[in-house]
Amino acid sequence: MNKSNIVLIGFMGCGKSTIGRALSEKTGFRFMDTDQLIEHTAGMTIPHIFLKYGEQYFRMLEYKIIRAISENPHQIIATGGGIIKNPDNIQMLAQQGSIIYLKTSPEQIFSNIQYDETRPLLQGENKIEKIRLLLTERIPLYEKYQDYTVDVTNLSVEEVVDHILEL
Ligand code: S3P
């Protein structure tokens, strides 16, 4: 198989962008972050897109970005946590990419993002409850679509990067 892209999937705050950037530095592959590309295309931040146009519109932009980039080779692609909601997204990404699920615990996610205000789906009270609820829906999908899973809970960025490169 000659799939040259590495595609990172996983819940918000699991480290997809940080690990993706580090992987890109180490491999020389181009780093693509779907959230960043969406913001760039829309000319506004993700919270602003959700507020002004709603989640469905955001998902449509997400789909279009994936369609535009997924066939290009030699990329590290960091995706948004909800990418797995549309099977077409994964189908496109998997054509040229190995799908790597960065798995972590709700507690770790909470600790990574508790002061973050840029994730519309986790705004307001009871963040840990929201995380748990969304994880219940999503874990089966991350598991279904992964080619490889890396449990990042107690690993440094360096360790995760080395592990992925070994895979
Ligand atoms: C989302 C995750 C976010 C971003 C948007 C929706 C989700 O990306 O795409 O807020 O549905 O899980 P990160 O996983 O990079 O936070």
PDB file of C-alpha atoms and ligand atoms in Angstrom:
ATOM      1  CA  MET A   1       0.000   0.000   0.000  1.00  0.00           C
ATOM      2  CA  ASN A   2       1.338   3.422  -0.754  1.00  0.00           C
ATOM      3  CA  LYS A   3      -0.677   5.666   1.503  1.00  0.00           C
ATOM      4  CA  SER A   4       1.593   8.540   2.366  1.00  0.00           C
ATOM      5  CA  ASN A   5      -0.583  10.669   4.668  1.00  0.00           C
ATOM      6  CA  ILE A   6      -0.855  10.395   8.429  1.00  0.00           C
ATOM      7  CA  VAL A   7      -4.313  11.382   9.644  1.00  0.00           C
ATOM      8  CA  LEU A   8      -4.820  12.095  13.351  1.00  0.00           C
ATOM      9  CA  ILE A   9      -8.290  11.600  14.814  1.00  0.00           C
ATOM     10  CA  GLY A  10      -9.492  11.791  18.404  1.00  0.00           C
ATOM     11  CA  PHE A  11     -11.476  13.863  20.865  1.00  0.00           C
ATOM     12  CA  MET A  12     -11.033  17.608  21.432  1.00  0.00           C
ATOM     13  CA  GLY A  13      -7.969  18.359  23.498  1.00  0.00           C
ATOM     14  CA  CYS A  14      -6.188  15.035  22.934  1.00  0.00           C
ATOM     15  CA  GLY A  15      -3.255  16.800  21.251  1.00  0.00           C
ATOM     16  CA  LYS A  16      -3.895  16.247  17.525  1.00  0.00           C
ATOM     17  CA  SER A  17      -2.551  19.645  16.466  1.00  0.00           C
ATOM     18  CA  THR A  18       0.498  19.629  18.754  1.00  0.00           C
ATOM     19  CA  ILE A  19       1.436  16.088  17.795  1.00  0.00           C
ATOM     20  CA  GLY A  20       0.700  16.794  14.135  1.00  0.00           C
ATOM     21  CA  ARG A  21       3.017  19.791  14.091  1.00  0.00           C
ATOM     22  CA  ALA A  22       5.785  17.785  15.775  1.00  0.00           C
ATOM     23  CA  LEU A  23       5.298  14.924  13.300  1.00  0.00           C
ATOM     24  CA  SER A  24       5.508  17.369  10.434  1.00  0.00           C
ATOM     25  CA  GLU A  25       8.791  18.794  11.735  1.00  0.00           C
ATOM     26  CA  LYS A  26      10.259  15.347  12.092  1.00  0.00           C
ATOM     27  CA  THR A  27       9.118  13.942   8.748  1.00  0.00           C
ATOM     28  CA  GLY A  28       9.207  17.054   6.574  1.00  0.00           C
ATOM     29  CA  PHE A  29       5.629  16.226   5.537  1.00  0.00           C
ATOM     30  CA  ARG A  30       3.305  19.179   5.164  1.00  0.00           C
ATOM     31  CA  PHE A  31       1.154  19.955   8.205  1.00  0.00           C
ATOM     32  CA  MET A  32      -2.557  20.482   7.566  1.00  0.00           C
ATOM     33  CA  ASP A  33      -4.993  21.318  10.342  1.00  0.00           C
ATOM     34  CA  THR A  34      -8.614  21.087   9.211  1.00  0.00           C
ATOM     35  CA  ASP A  35      -9.853  23.514  11.906  1.00  0.00           C
ATOM     36  CA  GLN A  36      -7.292  26.113  10.859  1.00  0.00           C
ATOM     37  CA  LEU A  37      -8.175  25.678   7.196  1.00  0.00           C
ATOM     38  CA  ILE A  38     -11.870  26.080   7.983  1.00  0.00           C
ATOM     39  CA  GLU A  39     -11.181  29.308   9.889  1.00  0.00           C
ATOM     40  CA  HIS A  40      -9.051  30.567   7.055  1.00  0.00           C
ATOM     41  CA  THR A  41     -11.673  29.731   4.415  1.00  0.00           C
ATOM     42  CA  ALA A  42     -14.549  31.212   6.392  1.00  0.00           C
ATOM     43  CA  GLY A  43     -12.537  34.238   7.490  1.00  0.00           C
ATOM     44  CA  MET A  44     -13.762  33.792  11.068  1.00  0.00           C
ATOM     45  CA  THR A  45     -13.064  31.727  14.156  1.00  0.00           C
ATOM     46  CA  ILE A  46     -14.800  28.428  14.882  1.00  0.00           C
ATOM     47  CA  PRO A  47     -16.874  29.840  17.778  1.00  0.00           C
ATOM     48  CA  HIS A  48     -17.981  32.617  15.452  1.00  0.00           C
ATOM     49  CA  ILE A  49     -18.971  30.136  12.701  1.00  0.00           C
ATOM     50  CA  PHE A  50     -21.041  28.102  15.185  1.00  0.00           C
ATOM     51  CA  LEU A  51     -22.666  31.211  16.603  1.00  0.00           C
ATOM     52  CA  LYS A  52     -23.498  32.813  13.285  1.00  0.00           C
ATOM     53  CA  TYR A  53     -24.316  29.814  11.079  1.00  0.00           C
ATOM     54  CA  GLY A  54     -24.623  26.785  13.377  1.00  0.00           C
ATOM     55  CA  GLU A  55     -22.957  23.389  13.557  1.00  0.00           C
ATOM     56  CA  GLN A  56     -24.391  22.057  10.294  1.00  0.00           C
ATOM     57  CA  TYR A  57     -22.736  24.825   8.315  1.00  0.00           C
ATOM     58  CA  PHE A  58     -19.450  24.129  10.107  1.00  0.00           C
ATOM     59  CA  ARG A  59     -19.753  20.426   9.172  1.00  0.00           C
ATOM     60  CA  MET A  60     -20.298  21.365   5.550  1.00  0.00           C
ATOM     61  CA  LEU A  61     -17.109  23.467   5.551  1.00  0.00           C
ATOM     62  CA  GLU A  62     -15.269  20.613   7.256  1.00  0.00           C
ATOM     63  CA  TYR A  63     -16.402  18.195   4.556  1.00  0.00           C
ATOM     64  CA  LYS A  64     -15.348  20.576   1.771  1.00  0.00           C
ATOM     65  CA  ILE A  65     -11.890  21.095   3.273  1.00  0.00           C
ATOM     66  CA  ILE A  66     -11.345  17.350   3.542  1.00  0.00           C
ATOM     67  CA  ARG A  67     -12.482  16.844  -0.014  1.00  0.00           C
ATOM     68  CA  ALA A  68     -10.028  19.530  -1.144  1.00  0.00           C
ATOM     69  CA  ILE A  69      -6.947  18.187   0.652  1.00  0.00           C
ATOM     70  CA  SER A  70      -7.359  14.457   1.204  1.00  0.00           C
ATOM     71  CA  GLU A  71      -5.921  13.273  -2.110  1.00  0.00           C
ATOM     72  CA  ASN A  72      -2.655  15.196  -1.819  1.00  0.00           C
ATOM     73  CA  PRO A  73       0.304  13.066  -0.688  1.00  0.00           C
ATOM     74  CA  HIS A  74       2.889  13.462   2.106  1.00  0.00           C
ATOM     75  CA  GLN A  75       0.758  15.308   4.607  1.00  0.00           C
ATOM     76  CA  ILE A  76       0.196  15.142   8.330  1.00  0.00           C
ATOM     77  CA  ILE A  77      -3.491  15.946   8.769  1.00  0.00           C
ATOM     78  CA  ALA A  78      -4.840  16.985  12.182  1.00  0.00           C
ATOM     79  CA  THR A  79      -8.623  16.764  12.142  1.00  0.00           C
ATOM     80  CA  GLY A  80     -11.383  18.228  14.329  1.00  0.00           C
ATOM     81  CA  GLY A  81     -12.812  15.895  16.974  1.00  0.00           C
ATOM     82  CA  GLY A  82     -16.138  15.619  15.118  1.00  0.00           C
ATOM     83  CA  ILE A  83     -14.679  14.481  11.800  1.00  0.00           C
ATOM     84  CA  ILE A  84     -15.948  10.945  12.418  1.00  0.00           C
ATOM     85  CA  LYS A  85     -19.584  12.137  12.420  1.00  0.00           C
ATOM     86  CA  ASN A  86     -19.610  11.951   8.632  1.00  0.00           C
ATOM     87  CA  PRO A  87     -18.407   8.600   7.234  1.00  0.00           C
ATOM     88  CA  ASP A  88     -17.656  10.284   3.898  1.00  0.00           C
ATOM     89  CA  ASN A  89     -14.916  12.313   5.613  1.00  0.00           C
ATOM     90  CA  ILE A  90     -13.158   9.161   6.734  1.00  0.00           C
ATOM     91  CA  GLN A  91     -13.636   7.443   3.437  1.00  0.00           C
ATOM     92  CA  MET A  92     -11.889  10.332   1.657  1.00  0.00           C
ATOM     93  CA  LEU A  93      -9.090  10.604   4.220  1.00  0.00           C
ATOM     94  CA  ALA A  94      -8.445   6.858   4.230  1.00  0.00           C
ATOM     95  CA  GLN A  95      -7.767   6.699   0.511  1.00  0.00           C
ATOM     96  CA  GLN A  96      -4.366   8.327   0.911  1.00  0.00           C
ATOM     97  CA  GLY A  97      -3.902   8.133   4.678  1.00  0.00           C
ATOM     98  CA  SER A  98      -3.387   5.893   7.672  1.00  0.00           C
ATOM     99  CA  ILE A  99      -5.887   6.841  10.354  1.00  0.00           C
ATOM    100  CA  ILE A 100      -4.380   7.141  13.811  1.00  0.00           C
ATOM    101  CA  TYR A 101      -6.637   7.468  16.818  1.00  0.00           C
ATOM    102  CA  LEU A 102      -5.110   9.396  19.708  1.00  0.00           C
ATOM    103  CA  LYS A 103      -6.927   7.955  22.677  1.00  0.00           C
ATOM    104  CA  THR A 104      -7.095   9.544  26.110  1.00  0.00           C
ATOM    105  CA  SER A 105      -9.248   9.714  29.246  1.00  0.00           C
ATOM    106  CA  PRO A 106     -12.080  12.178  29.984  1.00  0.00           C
ATOM    107  CA  GLU A 107     -10.067  13.453  32.975  1.00  0.00           C
ATOM    108  CA  GLN A 108      -7.036  14.185  30.803  1.00  0.00           C
ATOM    109  CA  ILE A 109      -9.199  15.933  28.213  1.00  0.00           C
ATOM    110  CA  PHE A 110     -10.825  18.017  30.934  1.00  0.00           C
ATOM    111  CA  SER A 111      -7.474  19.002  32.352  1.00  0.00           C
ATOM    112  CA  ASN A 112      -6.201  19.993  28.889  1.00  0.00           C
ATOM    113  CA  ILE A 113      -9.162  22.160  27.957  1.00  0.00           C
ATOM    114  CA  GLN A 114     -10.890  23.298  31.135  1.00  0.00           C
ATOM    115  CA  TYR A 115      -9.977  26.975  30.578  1.00  0.00           C
ATOM    116  CA  ASP A 116     -10.387  26.866  26.819  1.00  0.00           C
ATOM    117  CA  GLU A 117     -13.232  28.928  25.364  1.00  0.00           C
ATOM    118  CA  THR A 118     -12.710  28.042  21.700  1.00  0.00           C
ATOM    119  CA  ARG A 119     -14.740  24.815  21.609  1.00  0.00           C
ATOM    120  CA  PRO A 120     -18.430  25.630  21.145  1.00  0.00           C
ATOM    121  CA  LEU A 121     -19.591  22.092  21.982  1.00  0.00           C
ATOM    122  CA  LEU A 122     -18.053  22.279  25.464  1.00  0.00           C
ATOM    123  CA  GLN A 123     -19.071  25.772  26.493  1.00  0.00           C
ATOM    124  CA  GLY A 124     -20.811  26.509  29.779  1.00  0.00           C
ATOM    125  CA  GLU A 125     -21.265  24.509  32.963  1.00  0.00           C
ATOM    126  CA  ASN A 126     -20.466  20.843  33.579  1.00  0.00           C
ATOM    127  CA  LYS A 127     -17.662  20.476  31.073  1.00  0.00           C
ATOM    128  CA  ILE A 128     -16.658  17.050  32.354  1.00  0.00           C
ATOM    129  CA  GLU A 129     -20.236  15.806  31.915  1.00  0.00           C
ATOM    130  CA  LYS A 130     -20.335  17.154  28.373  1.00  0.00           C
ATOM    131  CA  ILE A 131     -17.027  15.470  27.625  1.00  0.00           C
ATOM    132  CA  ARG A 132     -18.264  12.132  29.005  1.00  0.00           C
ATOM    133  CA  LEU A 133     -21.503  12.310  27.044  1.00  0.00           C
ATOM    134  CA  LEU A 134     -19.856  13.143  23.732  1.00  0.00           C
ATOM    135  CA  LEU A 135     -17.182  10.503  24.319  1.00  0.00           C
ATOM    136  CA  THR A 136     -19.852   7.845  24.773  1.00  0.00           C
ATOM    137  CA  GLU A 137     -21.194   8.667  21.320  1.00  0.00           C
ATOM    138  CA  ARG A 138     -17.829   9.024  19.683  1.00  0.00           C
ATOM    139  CA  ILE A 139     -15.491   6.381  21.082  1.00  0.00           C
ATOM    140  CA  PRO A 140     -17.182   3.631  19.014  1.00  0.00           C
ATOM    141  CA  LEU A 141     -16.638   5.742  15.884  1.00  0.00           C
ATOM    142  CA  TYR A 142     -12.976   6.519  16.611  1.00  0.00           C
ATOM    143  CA  GLU A 143     -12.467   2.819  17.235  1.00  0.00           C
ATOM    144  CA  LYS A 144     -14.309   1.824  14.101  1.00  0.00           C
ATOM    145  CA  TYR A 145     -12.304   4.075  11.794  1.00  0.00           C
ATOM    146  CA  GLN A 146      -8.796   3.799  13.249  1.00  0.00           C
ATOM    147  CA  ASP A 147      -6.032   1.850  11.537  1.00  0.00           C
ATOM    148  CA  TYR A 148      -3.885   2.287  14.657  1.00  0.00           C
ATOM    149  CA  THR A 149      -4.630   3.500  18.172  1.00  0.00           C
ATOM    150  CA  VAL A 150      -2.106   5.248  20.386  1.00  0.00           C
ATOM    151  CA  ASP A 151      -2.996   5.764  24.040  1.00  0.00           C
ATOM    152  CA  VAL A 152      -1.488   9.187  24.654  1.00  0.00           C
ATOM    153  CA  THR A 153      -2.589   9.521  28.284  1.00  0.00           C
ATOM    154  CA  ASN A 154       0.802   9.281  29.946  1.00  0.00           C
ATOM    155  CA  LEU A 155       3.099   9.946  27.013  1.00  0.00           C
ATOM    156  CA  SER A 156       5.067  13.067  26.064  1.00  0.00           C
ATOM    157  CA  VAL A 157       4.662  14.589  22.605  1.00  0.00           C
ATOM    158  CA  GLU A 158       8.083  13.176  21.664  1.00  0.00           C
ATOM    159  CA  GLU A 159       7.070   9.688  22.772  1.00  0.00           C
ATOM    160  CA  VAL A 160       3.827   9.809  20.801  1.00  0.00           C
ATOM    161  CA  VAL A 161       5.630  11.031  17.691  1.00  0.00           C
ATOM    162  CA  ASP A 162       8.243   8.260  17.912  1.00  0.00           C
ATOM    163  CA  HIS A 163       5.542   5.692  18.483  1.00  0.00           C
ATOM    164  CA  ILE A 164       3.583   6.823  15.419  1.00  0.00           C
ATOM    165  CA  LEU A 165       6.706   6.777  13.274  1.00  0.00           C
ATOM    166  CA  GLU A 166       7.434   3.228  14.382  1.00  0.00           C
ATOM    167  CA  LEU A 167       3.939   2.233  13.267  1.00  0.00           C
TER     168      LEU A 167
HETATM  169  C1  S3P B   1     -15.200  19.695  17.337  1.00  0.00           C
HETATM  170  C2  S3P B   1     -13.847  19.728  17.599  1.00  0.00           C
HETATM  171  C3  S3P B   1     -13.012  20.911  17.342  1.00  0.00           C
HETATM  172  C4  S3P B   1     -13.626  21.771  16.223  1.00  0.00           C
HETATM  173  C5  S3P B   1     -15.060  22.093  16.540  1.00  0.00           C
HETATM  174  C6  S3P B   1     -15.921  20.829  16.705  1.00  0.00           C
HETATM  175  C7  S3P B   1     -15.956  18.456  17.668  1.00  0.00           C
HETATM  176  O1  S3P B   1     -11.704  20.517  16.962  1.00  0.00           O
HETATM  177  O2  S3P B   1     -13.539  21.102  15.005  1.00  0.00           O
HETATM  178  O3  S3P B   1     -15.086  22.852  17.717  1.00  0.00           O
HETATM  179  O4  S3P B   1     -17.088  18.296  17.197  1.00  0.00           O
HETATM  180  O5  S3P B   1     -15.393  17.595  18.402  1.00  0.00           O
HETATM  181  P1  S3P B   1     -10.592  19.960  18.017  1.00  0.00           P
HETATM  182  O6  S3P B   1     -10.813  18.488  18.140  1.00  0.00           O
HETATM  183  O7  S3P B   1      -9.310  20.281  17.348  1.00  0.00           O
HETATM  184  O8  S3P B   1     -10.793  20.681  19.286  1.00  0.00           O
END
